[in-house]
PDB file of C-alpha atoms and ligand atoms in Angstrom:
ATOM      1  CA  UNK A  14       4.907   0.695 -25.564  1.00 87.00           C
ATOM      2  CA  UNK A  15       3.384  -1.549 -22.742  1.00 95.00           C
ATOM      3  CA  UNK A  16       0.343  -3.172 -23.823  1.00 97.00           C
ATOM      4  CA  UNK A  17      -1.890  -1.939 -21.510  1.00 98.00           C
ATOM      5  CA  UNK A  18      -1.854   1.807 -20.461  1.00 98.00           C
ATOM      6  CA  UNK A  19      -3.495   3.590 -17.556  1.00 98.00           C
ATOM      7  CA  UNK A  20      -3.516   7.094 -17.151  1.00 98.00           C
ATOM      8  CA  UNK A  21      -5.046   9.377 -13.972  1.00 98.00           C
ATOM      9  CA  UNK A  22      -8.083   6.935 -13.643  1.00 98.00           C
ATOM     10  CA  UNK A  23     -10.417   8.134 -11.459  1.00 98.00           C
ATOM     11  CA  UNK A  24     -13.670   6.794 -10.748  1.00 98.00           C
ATOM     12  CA  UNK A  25     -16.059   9.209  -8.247  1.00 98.00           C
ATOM     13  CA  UNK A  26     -19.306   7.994  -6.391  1.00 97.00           C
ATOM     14  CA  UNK A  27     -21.403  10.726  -5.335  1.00 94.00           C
ATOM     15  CA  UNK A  28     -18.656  12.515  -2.903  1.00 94.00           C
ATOM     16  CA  UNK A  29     -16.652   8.925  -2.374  1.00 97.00           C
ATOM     17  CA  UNK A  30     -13.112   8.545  -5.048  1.00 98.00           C
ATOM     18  CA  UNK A  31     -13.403   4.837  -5.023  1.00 98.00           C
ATOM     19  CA  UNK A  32     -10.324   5.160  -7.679  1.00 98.00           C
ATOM     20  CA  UNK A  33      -8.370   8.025  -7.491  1.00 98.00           C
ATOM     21  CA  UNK A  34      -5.744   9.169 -10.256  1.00 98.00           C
ATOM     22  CA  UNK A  35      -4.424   5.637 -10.742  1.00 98.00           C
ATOM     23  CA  UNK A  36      -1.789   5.174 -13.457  1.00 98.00           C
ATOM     24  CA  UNK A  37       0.113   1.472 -14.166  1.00 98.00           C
ATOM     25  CA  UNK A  38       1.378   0.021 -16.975  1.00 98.00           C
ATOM     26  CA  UNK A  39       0.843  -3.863 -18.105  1.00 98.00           C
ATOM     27  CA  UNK A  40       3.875  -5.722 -20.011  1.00 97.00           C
ATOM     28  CA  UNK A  41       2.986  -8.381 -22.525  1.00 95.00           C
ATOM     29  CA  UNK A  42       3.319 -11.683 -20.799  1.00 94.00           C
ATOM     30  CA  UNK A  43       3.747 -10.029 -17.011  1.00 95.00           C
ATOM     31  CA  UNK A  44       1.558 -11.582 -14.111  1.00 96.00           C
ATOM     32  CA  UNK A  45       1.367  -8.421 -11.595  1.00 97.00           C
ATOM     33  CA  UNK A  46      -0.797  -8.197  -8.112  1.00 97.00           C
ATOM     34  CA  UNK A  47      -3.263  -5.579  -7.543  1.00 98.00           C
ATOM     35  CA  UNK A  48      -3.676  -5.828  -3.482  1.00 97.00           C
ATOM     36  CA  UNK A  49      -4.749  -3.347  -0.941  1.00 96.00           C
ATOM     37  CA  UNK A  50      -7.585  -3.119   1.907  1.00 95.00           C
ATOM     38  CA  UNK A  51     -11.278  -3.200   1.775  1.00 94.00           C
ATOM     39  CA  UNK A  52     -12.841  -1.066   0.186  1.00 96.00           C
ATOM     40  CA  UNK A  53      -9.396  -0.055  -1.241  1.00 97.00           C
ATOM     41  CA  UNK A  54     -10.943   0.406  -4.985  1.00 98.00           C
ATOM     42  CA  UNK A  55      -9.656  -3.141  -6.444  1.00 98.00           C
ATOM     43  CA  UNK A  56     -12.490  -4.188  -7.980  1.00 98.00           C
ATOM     44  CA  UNK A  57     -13.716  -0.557  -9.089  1.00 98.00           C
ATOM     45  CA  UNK A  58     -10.438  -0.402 -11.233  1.00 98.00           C
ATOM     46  CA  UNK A  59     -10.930  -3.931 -12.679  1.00 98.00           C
ATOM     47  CA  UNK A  60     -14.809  -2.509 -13.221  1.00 97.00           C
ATOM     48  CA  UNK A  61     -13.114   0.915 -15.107  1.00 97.00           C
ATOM     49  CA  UNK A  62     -11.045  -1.112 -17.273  1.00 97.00           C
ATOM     50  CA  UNK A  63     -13.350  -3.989 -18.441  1.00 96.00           C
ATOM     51  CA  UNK A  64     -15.738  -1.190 -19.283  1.00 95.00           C
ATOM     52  CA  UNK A  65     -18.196  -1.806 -16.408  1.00 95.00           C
ATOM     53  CA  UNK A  66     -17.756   1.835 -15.406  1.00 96.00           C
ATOM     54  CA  UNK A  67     -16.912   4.884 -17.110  1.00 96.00           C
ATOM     55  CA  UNK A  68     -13.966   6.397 -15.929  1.00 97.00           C
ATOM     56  CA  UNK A  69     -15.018  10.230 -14.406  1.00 97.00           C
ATOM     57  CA  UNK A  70     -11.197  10.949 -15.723  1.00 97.00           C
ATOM     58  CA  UNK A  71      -8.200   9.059 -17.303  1.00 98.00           C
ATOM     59  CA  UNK A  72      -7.749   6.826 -20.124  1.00 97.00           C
ATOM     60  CA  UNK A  73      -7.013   3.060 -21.044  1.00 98.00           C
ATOM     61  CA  UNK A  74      -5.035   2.081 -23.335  1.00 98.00           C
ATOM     62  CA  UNK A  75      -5.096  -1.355 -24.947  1.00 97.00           C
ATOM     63  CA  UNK A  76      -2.113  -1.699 -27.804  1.00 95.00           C
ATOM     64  CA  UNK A  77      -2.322   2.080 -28.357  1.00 95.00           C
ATOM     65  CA  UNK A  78      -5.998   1.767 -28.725  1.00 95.00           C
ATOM     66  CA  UNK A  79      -8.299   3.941 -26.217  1.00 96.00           C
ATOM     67  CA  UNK A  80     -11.096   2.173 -24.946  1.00 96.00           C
ATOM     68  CA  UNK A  81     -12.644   4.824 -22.779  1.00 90.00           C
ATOM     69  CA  UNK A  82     -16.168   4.498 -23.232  1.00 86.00           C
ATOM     70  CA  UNK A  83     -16.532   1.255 -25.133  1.00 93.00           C
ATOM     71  CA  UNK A  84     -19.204  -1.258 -24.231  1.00 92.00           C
ATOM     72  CA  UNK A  85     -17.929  -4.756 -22.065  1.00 91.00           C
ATOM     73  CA  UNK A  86     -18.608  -7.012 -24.848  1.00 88.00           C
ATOM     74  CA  UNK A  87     -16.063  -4.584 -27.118  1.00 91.00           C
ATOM     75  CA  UNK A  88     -13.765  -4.501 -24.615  1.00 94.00           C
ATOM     76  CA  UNK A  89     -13.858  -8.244 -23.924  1.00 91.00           C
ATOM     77  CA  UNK A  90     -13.274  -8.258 -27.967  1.00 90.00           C
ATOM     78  CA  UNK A  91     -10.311  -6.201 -28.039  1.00 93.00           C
ATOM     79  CA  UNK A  92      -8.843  -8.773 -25.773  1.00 93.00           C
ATOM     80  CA  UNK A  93      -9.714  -8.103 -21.644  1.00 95.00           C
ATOM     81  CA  UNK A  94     -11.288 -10.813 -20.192  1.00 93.00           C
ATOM     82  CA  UNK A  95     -11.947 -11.190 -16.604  1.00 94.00           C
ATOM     83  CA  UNK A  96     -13.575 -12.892 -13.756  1.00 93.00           C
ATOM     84  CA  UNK A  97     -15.627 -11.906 -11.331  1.00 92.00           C
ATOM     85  CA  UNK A  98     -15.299 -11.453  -6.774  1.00 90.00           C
ATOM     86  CA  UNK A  99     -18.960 -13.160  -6.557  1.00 88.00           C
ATOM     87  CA  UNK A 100     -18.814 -15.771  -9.117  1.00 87.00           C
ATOM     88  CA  UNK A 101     -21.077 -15.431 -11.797  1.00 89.00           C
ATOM     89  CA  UNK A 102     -21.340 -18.636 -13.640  1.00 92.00           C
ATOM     90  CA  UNK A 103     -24.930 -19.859 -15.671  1.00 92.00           C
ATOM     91  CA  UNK A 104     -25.931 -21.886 -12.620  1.00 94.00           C
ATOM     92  CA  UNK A 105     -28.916 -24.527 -14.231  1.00 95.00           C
ATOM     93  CA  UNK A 106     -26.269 -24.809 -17.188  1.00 95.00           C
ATOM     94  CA  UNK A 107     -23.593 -27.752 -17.719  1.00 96.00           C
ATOM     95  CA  UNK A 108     -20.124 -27.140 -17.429  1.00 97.00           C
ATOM     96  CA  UNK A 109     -19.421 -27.348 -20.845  1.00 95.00           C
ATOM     97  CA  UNK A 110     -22.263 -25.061 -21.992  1.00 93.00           C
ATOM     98  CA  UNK A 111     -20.342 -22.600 -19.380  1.00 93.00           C
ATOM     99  CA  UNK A 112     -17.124 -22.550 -21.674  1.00 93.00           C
ATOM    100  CA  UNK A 113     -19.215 -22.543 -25.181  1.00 91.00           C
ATOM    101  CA  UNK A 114     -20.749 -19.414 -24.135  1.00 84.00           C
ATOM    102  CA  UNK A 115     -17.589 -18.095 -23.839  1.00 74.00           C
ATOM    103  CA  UNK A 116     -16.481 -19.395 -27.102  1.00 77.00           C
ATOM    104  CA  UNK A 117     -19.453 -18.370 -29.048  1.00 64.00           C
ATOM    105  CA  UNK A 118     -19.119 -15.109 -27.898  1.00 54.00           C
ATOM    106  CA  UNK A 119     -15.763 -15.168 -29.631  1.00 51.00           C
ATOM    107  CA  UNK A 120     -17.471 -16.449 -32.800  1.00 49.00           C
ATOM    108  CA  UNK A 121     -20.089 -14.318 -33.721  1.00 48.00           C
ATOM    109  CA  UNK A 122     -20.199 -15.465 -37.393  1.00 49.00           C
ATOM    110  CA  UNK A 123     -20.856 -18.780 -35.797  1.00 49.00           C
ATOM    111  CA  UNK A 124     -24.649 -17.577 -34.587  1.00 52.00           C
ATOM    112  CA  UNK A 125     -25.613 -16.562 -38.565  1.00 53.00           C
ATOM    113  CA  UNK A 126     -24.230 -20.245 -39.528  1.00 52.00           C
ATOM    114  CA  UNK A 127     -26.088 -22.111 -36.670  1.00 54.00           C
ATOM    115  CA  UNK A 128     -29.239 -20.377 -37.783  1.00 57.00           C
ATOM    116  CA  UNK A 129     -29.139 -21.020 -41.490  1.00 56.00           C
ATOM    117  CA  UNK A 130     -28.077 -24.774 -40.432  1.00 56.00           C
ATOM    118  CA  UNK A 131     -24.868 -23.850 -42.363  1.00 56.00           C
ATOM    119  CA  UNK A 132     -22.730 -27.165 -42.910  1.00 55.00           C
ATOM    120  CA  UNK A 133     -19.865 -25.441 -41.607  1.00 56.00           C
ATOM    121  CA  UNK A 134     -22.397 -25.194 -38.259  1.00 55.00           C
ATOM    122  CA  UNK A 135     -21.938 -28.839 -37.840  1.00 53.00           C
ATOM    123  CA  UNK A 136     -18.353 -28.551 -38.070  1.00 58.00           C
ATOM    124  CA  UNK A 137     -17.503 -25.983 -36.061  1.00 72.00           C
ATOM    125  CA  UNK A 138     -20.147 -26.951 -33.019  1.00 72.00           C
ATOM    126  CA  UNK A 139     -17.418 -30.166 -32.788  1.00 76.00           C
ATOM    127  CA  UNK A 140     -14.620 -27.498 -33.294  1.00 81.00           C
ATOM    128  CA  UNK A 141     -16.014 -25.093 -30.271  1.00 84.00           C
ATOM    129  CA  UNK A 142     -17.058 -28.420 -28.061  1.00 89.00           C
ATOM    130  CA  UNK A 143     -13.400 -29.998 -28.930  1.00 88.00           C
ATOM    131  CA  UNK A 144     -11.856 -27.199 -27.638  1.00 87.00           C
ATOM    132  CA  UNK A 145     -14.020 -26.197 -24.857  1.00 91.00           C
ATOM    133  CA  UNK A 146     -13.159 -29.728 -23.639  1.00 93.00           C
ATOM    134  CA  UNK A 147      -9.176 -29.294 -24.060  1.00 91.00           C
ATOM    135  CA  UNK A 148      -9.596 -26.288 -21.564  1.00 91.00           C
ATOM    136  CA  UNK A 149     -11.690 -28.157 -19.458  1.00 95.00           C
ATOM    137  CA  UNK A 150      -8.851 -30.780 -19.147  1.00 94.00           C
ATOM    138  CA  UNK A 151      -6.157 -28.063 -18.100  1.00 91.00           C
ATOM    139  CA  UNK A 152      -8.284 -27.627 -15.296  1.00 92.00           C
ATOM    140  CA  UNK A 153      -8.868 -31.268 -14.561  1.00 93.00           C
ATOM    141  CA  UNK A 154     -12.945 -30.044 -15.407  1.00 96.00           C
ATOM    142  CA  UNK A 155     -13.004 -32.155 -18.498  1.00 95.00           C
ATOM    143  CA  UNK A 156     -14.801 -35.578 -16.716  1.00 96.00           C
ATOM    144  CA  UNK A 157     -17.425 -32.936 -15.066  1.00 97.00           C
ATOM    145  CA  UNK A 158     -18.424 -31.428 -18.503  1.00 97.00           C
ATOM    146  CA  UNK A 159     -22.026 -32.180 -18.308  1.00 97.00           C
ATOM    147  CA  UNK A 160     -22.004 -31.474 -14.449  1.00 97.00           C
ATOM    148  CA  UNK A 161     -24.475 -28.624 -13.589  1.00 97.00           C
ATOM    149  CA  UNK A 162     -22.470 -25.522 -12.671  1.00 96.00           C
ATOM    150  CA  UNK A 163     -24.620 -25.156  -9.594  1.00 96.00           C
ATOM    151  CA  UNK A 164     -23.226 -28.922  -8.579  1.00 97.00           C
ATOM    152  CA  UNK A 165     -19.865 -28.643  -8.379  1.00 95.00           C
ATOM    153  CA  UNK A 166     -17.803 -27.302  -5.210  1.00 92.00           C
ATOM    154  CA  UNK A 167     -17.318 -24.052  -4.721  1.00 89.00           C
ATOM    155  CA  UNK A 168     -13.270 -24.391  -5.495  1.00 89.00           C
ATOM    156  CA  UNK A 169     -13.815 -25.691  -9.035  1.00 92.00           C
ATOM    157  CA  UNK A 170     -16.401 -23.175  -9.759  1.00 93.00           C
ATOM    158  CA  UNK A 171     -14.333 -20.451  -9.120  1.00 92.00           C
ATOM    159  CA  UNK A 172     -12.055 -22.249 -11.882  1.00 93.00           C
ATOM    160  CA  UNK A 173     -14.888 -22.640 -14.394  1.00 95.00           C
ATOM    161  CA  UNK A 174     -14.846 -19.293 -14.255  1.00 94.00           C
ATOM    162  CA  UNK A 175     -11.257 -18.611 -15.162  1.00 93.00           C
ATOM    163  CA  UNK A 176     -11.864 -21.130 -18.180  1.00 93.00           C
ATOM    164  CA  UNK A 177     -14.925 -19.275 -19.312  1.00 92.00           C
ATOM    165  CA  UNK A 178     -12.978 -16.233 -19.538  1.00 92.00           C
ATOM    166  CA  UNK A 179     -10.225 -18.117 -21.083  1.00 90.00           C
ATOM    167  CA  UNK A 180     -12.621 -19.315 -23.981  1.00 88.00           C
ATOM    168  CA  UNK A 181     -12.758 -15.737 -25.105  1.00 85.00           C
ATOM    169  CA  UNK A 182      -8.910 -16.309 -25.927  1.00 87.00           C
ATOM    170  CA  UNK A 183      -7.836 -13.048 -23.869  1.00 92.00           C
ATOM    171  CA  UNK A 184      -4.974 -10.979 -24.599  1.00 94.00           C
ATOM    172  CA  UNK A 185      -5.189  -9.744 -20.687  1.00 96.00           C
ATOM    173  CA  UNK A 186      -6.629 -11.502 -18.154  1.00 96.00           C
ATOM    174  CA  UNK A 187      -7.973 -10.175 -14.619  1.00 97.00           C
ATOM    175  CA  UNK A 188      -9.071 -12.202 -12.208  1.00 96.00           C
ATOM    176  CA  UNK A 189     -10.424 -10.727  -9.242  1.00 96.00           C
ATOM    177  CA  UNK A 190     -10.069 -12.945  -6.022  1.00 95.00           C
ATOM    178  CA  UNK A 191     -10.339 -16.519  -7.779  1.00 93.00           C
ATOM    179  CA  UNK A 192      -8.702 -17.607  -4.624  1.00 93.00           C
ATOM    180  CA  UNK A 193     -11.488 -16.529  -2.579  1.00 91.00           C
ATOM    181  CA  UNK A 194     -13.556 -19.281  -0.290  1.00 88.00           C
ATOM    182  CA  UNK A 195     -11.191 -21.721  -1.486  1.00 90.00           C
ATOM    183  CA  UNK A 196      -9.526 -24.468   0.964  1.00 91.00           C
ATOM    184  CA  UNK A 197      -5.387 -24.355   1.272  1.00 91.00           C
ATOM    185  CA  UNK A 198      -5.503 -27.669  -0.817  1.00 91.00           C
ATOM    186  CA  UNK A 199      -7.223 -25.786  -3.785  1.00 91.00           C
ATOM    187  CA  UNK A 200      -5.483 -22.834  -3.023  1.00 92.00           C
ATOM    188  CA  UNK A 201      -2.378 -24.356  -3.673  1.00 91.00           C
ATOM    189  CA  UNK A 202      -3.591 -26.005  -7.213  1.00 91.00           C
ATOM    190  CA  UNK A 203      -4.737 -22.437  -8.620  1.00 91.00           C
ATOM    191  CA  UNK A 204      -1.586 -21.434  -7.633  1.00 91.00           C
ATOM    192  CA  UNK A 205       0.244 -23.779 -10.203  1.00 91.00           C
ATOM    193  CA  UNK A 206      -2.523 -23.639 -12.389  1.00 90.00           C
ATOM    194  CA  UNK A 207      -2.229 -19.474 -12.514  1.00 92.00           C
ATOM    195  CA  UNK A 208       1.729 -19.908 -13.095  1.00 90.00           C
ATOM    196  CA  UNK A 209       1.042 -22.409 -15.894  1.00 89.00           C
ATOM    197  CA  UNK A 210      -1.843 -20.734 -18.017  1.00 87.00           C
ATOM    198  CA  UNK A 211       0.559 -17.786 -17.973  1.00 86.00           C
ATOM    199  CA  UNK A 212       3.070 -19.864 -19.707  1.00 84.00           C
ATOM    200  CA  UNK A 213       1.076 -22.083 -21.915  1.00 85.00           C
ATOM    201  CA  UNK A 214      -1.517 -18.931 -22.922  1.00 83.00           C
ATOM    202  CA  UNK A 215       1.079 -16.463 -22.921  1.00 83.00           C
ATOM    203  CA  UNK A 216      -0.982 -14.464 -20.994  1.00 93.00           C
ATOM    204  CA  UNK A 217      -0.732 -11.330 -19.541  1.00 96.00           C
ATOM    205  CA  UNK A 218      -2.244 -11.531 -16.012  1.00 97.00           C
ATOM    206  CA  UNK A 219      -3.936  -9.262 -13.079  1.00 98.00           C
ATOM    207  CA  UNK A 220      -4.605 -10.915 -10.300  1.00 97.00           C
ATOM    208  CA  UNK A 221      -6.751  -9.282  -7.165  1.00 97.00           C
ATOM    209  CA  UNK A 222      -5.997 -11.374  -3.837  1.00 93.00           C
ATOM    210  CA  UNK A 223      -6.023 -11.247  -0.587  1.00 90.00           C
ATOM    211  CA  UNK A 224      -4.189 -14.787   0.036  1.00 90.00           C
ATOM    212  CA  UNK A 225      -0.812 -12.806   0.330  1.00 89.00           C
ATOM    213  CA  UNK A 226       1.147 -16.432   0.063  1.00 88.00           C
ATOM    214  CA  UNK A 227      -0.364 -16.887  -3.303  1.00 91.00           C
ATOM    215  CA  UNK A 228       0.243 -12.930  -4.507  1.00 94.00           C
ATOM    216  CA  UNK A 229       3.712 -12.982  -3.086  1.00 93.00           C
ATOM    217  CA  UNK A 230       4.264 -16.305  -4.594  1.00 91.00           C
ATOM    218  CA  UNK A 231       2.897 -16.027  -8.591  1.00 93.00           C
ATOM    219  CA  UNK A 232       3.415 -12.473  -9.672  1.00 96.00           C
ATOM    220  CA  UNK A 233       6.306 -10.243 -10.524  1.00 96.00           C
ATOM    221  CA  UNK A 234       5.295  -7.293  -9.713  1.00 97.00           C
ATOM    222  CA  UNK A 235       2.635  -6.033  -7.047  1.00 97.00           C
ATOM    223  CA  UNK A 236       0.279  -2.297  -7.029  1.00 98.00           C
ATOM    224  CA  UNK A 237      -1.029  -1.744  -3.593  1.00 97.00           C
ATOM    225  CA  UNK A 238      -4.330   0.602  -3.105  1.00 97.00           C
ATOM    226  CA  UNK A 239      -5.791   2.350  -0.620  1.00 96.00           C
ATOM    227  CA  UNK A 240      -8.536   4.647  -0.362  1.00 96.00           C
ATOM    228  CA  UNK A 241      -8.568   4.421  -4.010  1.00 98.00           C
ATOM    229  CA  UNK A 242      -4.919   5.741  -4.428  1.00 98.00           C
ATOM    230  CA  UNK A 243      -1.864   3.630  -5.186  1.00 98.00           C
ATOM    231  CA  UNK A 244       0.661   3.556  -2.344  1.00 97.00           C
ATOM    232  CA  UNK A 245       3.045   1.308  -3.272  1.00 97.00           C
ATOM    233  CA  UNK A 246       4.174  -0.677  -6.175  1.00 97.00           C
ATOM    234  CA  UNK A 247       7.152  -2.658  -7.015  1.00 97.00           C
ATOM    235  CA  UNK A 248       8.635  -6.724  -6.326  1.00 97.00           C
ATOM    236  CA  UNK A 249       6.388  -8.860  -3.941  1.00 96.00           C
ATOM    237  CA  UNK A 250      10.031  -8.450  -1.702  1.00 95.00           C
ATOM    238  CA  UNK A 251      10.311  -5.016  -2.188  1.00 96.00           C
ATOM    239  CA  UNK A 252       5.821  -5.084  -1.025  1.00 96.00           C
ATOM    240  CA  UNK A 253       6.867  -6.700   1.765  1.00 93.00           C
ATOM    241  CA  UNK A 254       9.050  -4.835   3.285  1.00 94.00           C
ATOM    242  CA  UNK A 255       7.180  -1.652   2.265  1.00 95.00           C
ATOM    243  CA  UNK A 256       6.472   0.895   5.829  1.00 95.00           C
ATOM    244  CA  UNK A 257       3.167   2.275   4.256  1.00 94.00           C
ATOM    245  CA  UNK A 258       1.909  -0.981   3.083  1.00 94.00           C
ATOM    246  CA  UNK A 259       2.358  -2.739   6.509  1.00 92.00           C
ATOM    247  CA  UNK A 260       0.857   0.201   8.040  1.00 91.00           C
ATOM    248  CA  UNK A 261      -2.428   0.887   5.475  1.00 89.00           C
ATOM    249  CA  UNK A 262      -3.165  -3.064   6.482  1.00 84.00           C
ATOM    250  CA  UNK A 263      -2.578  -3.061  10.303  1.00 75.00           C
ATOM    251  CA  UNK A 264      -4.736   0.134   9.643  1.00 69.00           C
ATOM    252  CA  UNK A 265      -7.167  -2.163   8.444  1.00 52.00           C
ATOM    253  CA  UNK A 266      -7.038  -4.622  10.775  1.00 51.00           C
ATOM    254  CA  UNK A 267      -7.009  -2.297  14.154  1.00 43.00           C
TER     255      UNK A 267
HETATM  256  N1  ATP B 407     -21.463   1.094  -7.645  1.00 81.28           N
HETATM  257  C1  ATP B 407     -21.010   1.716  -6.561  1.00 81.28           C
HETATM  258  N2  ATP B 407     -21.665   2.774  -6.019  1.00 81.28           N
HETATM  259  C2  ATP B 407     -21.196   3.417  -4.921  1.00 81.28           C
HETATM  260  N3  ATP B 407     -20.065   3.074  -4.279  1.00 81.28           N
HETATM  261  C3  ATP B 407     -19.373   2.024  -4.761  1.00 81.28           C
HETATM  262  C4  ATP B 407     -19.798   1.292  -5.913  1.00 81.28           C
HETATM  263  N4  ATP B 407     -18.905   0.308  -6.154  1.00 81.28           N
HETATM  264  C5  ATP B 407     -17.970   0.415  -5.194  1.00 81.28           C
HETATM  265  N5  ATP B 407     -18.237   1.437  -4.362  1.00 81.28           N
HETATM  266  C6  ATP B 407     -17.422   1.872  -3.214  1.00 81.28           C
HETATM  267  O1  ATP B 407     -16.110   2.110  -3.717  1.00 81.28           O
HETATM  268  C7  ATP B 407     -15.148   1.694  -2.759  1.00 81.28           C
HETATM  269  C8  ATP B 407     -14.226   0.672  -3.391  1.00 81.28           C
HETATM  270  O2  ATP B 407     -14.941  -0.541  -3.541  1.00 81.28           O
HETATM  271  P1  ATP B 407     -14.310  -1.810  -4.252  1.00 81.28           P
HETATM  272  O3  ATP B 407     -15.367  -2.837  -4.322  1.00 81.28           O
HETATM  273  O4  ATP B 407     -13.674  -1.400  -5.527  1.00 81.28           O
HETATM  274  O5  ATP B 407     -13.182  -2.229  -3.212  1.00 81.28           O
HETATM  275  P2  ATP B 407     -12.240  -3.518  -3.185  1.00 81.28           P
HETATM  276  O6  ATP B 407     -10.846  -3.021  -3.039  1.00 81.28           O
HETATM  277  O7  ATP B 407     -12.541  -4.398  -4.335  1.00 81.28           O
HETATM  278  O8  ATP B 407     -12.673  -4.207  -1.817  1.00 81.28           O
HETATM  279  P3  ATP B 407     -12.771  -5.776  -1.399  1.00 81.28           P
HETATM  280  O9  ATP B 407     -11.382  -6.204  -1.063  1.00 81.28           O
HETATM  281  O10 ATP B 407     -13.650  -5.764  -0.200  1.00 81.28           O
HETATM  282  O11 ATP B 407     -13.358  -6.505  -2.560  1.00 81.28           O
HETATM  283  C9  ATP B 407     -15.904   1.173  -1.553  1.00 81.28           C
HETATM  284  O12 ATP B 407     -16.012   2.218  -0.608  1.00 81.28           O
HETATM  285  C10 ATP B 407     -17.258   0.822  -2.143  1.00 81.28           C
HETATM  286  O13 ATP B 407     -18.266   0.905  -1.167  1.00 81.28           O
HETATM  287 MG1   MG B 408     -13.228  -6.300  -4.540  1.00 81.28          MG
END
């Protein structure tokens, strides 16, 4: 059974299909690209499975557990995390009250404790801020822990956010466009970075990206969209060399 299972997805606006009958599968510990046009329905589908939306039709399956209809913060607790296209990141907080956020979330029993001024509170407060600071340092964030958000560069938000989502210890994790605004320089650090987390989290990973070097470089296995449907899907080679893939982005770009 794959881990994550999407059936006939559809998602309608008024008279638009943003996402149209979509069905994919997620392995355990795969890194696949989700890539397609404008407008193609890439973020809608992310938006359907991390319980944004409400699919009009289909189902999602996490482990053999549906999760049609659930609330975000369920879903995020069954194990999808994600980030977001426009970064959304507590702006007037520090960097490291970024990632605790994350990390309480995790640890609801934690907020009872905390309140009652429970000894454990004390402990795990160092626990949460140890750790929060060990992710940090994966992502080289660890010196700019009590940087506002707002004050560092646009590149190493964008990473912030991938380590707040992280903090929620994610079975799957989306990212949608984290390369997005970033120079070639930090382009080419995520790109390590995204191979390594995989590795060292053994993630499962869905990345949205335009930067085809970086899709065609980190994943194993690529779904194309357009107009909401999927056109294509198989090896970034296979992508590639695909006729209606070439054509549904020269269609784009004409
Ligand atoms: N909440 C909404 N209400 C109405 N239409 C929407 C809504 N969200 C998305 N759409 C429309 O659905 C279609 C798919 O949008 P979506 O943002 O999913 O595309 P995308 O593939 O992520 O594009 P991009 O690469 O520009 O981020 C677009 O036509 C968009 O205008
Ligand atoms: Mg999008």
């Amino acid at each position: 059974m794959a881990l994550l299972d999407v059936k006939n997805l559809t998602k309608h606006f008024g008279g638009l299909t943003a996402v149209g009958d979509v069905t994919l599968e997620l392995e355990r510990g795969e890194l696949v690209g989700l890539i397609g046009p404008n407008g193609a329905g890439k973020t809608t589908l992310f938006n359907l499975l991390t319980g944004v939306y409400e699919p009009s039709e289909g189902t999602v399956t996490l482990d053999g557990k549906l999760l049609n209809g659930k609330a975000p913060y369920k879903i995020a607790a069954a194990g999808l995390g994600r980030t977001f296209q426009n970064i959304r990141l507590f702006k007037n907080m520090t960097v490291l009250e970024n990632v605790l956020v994350g990390l309480g979330n995790h640890h609801s029993s934690h907020i009872l404790a905390s309140f009652l001024r429970l000894p454990q509170f004390y402990q795990s407060e160092a626990s949460l801020k140890e750790k929060a600071l060990e992710l940090l340092a994966i992502f080289d964030l660890d010196k700019e822990a009590d940087t506002l958000a707002k004050n560092l560069p646009y590149g190493r938000q964008r990473r912030l956010e991938i380590v707040r989502a992280l903090a929620t210890e994610p079975k799957i994790l989306f990212l949608d466009e984290p390369a997005a605004g970033m120079n070639p320089q930090e382009t080419a650090e995520l790109t390590a970075l995204i191979r390594q987390l995989k590795e060292q989290f053994d993630l499962t990973i869905m990345l949205i990206e335009h930067d085809m070097s970086l899709v065609m470089k980190v994943t194993e296995r690529i779904y194309v969209l357009e107009y909401g449907r999927l056109i294509a899907h198989g090896t970034p080679d296979e992508i590639k060399a695909n006729k209606r893939v070439i054509e549904a982005y020269l269609g784009g770009e004409a």
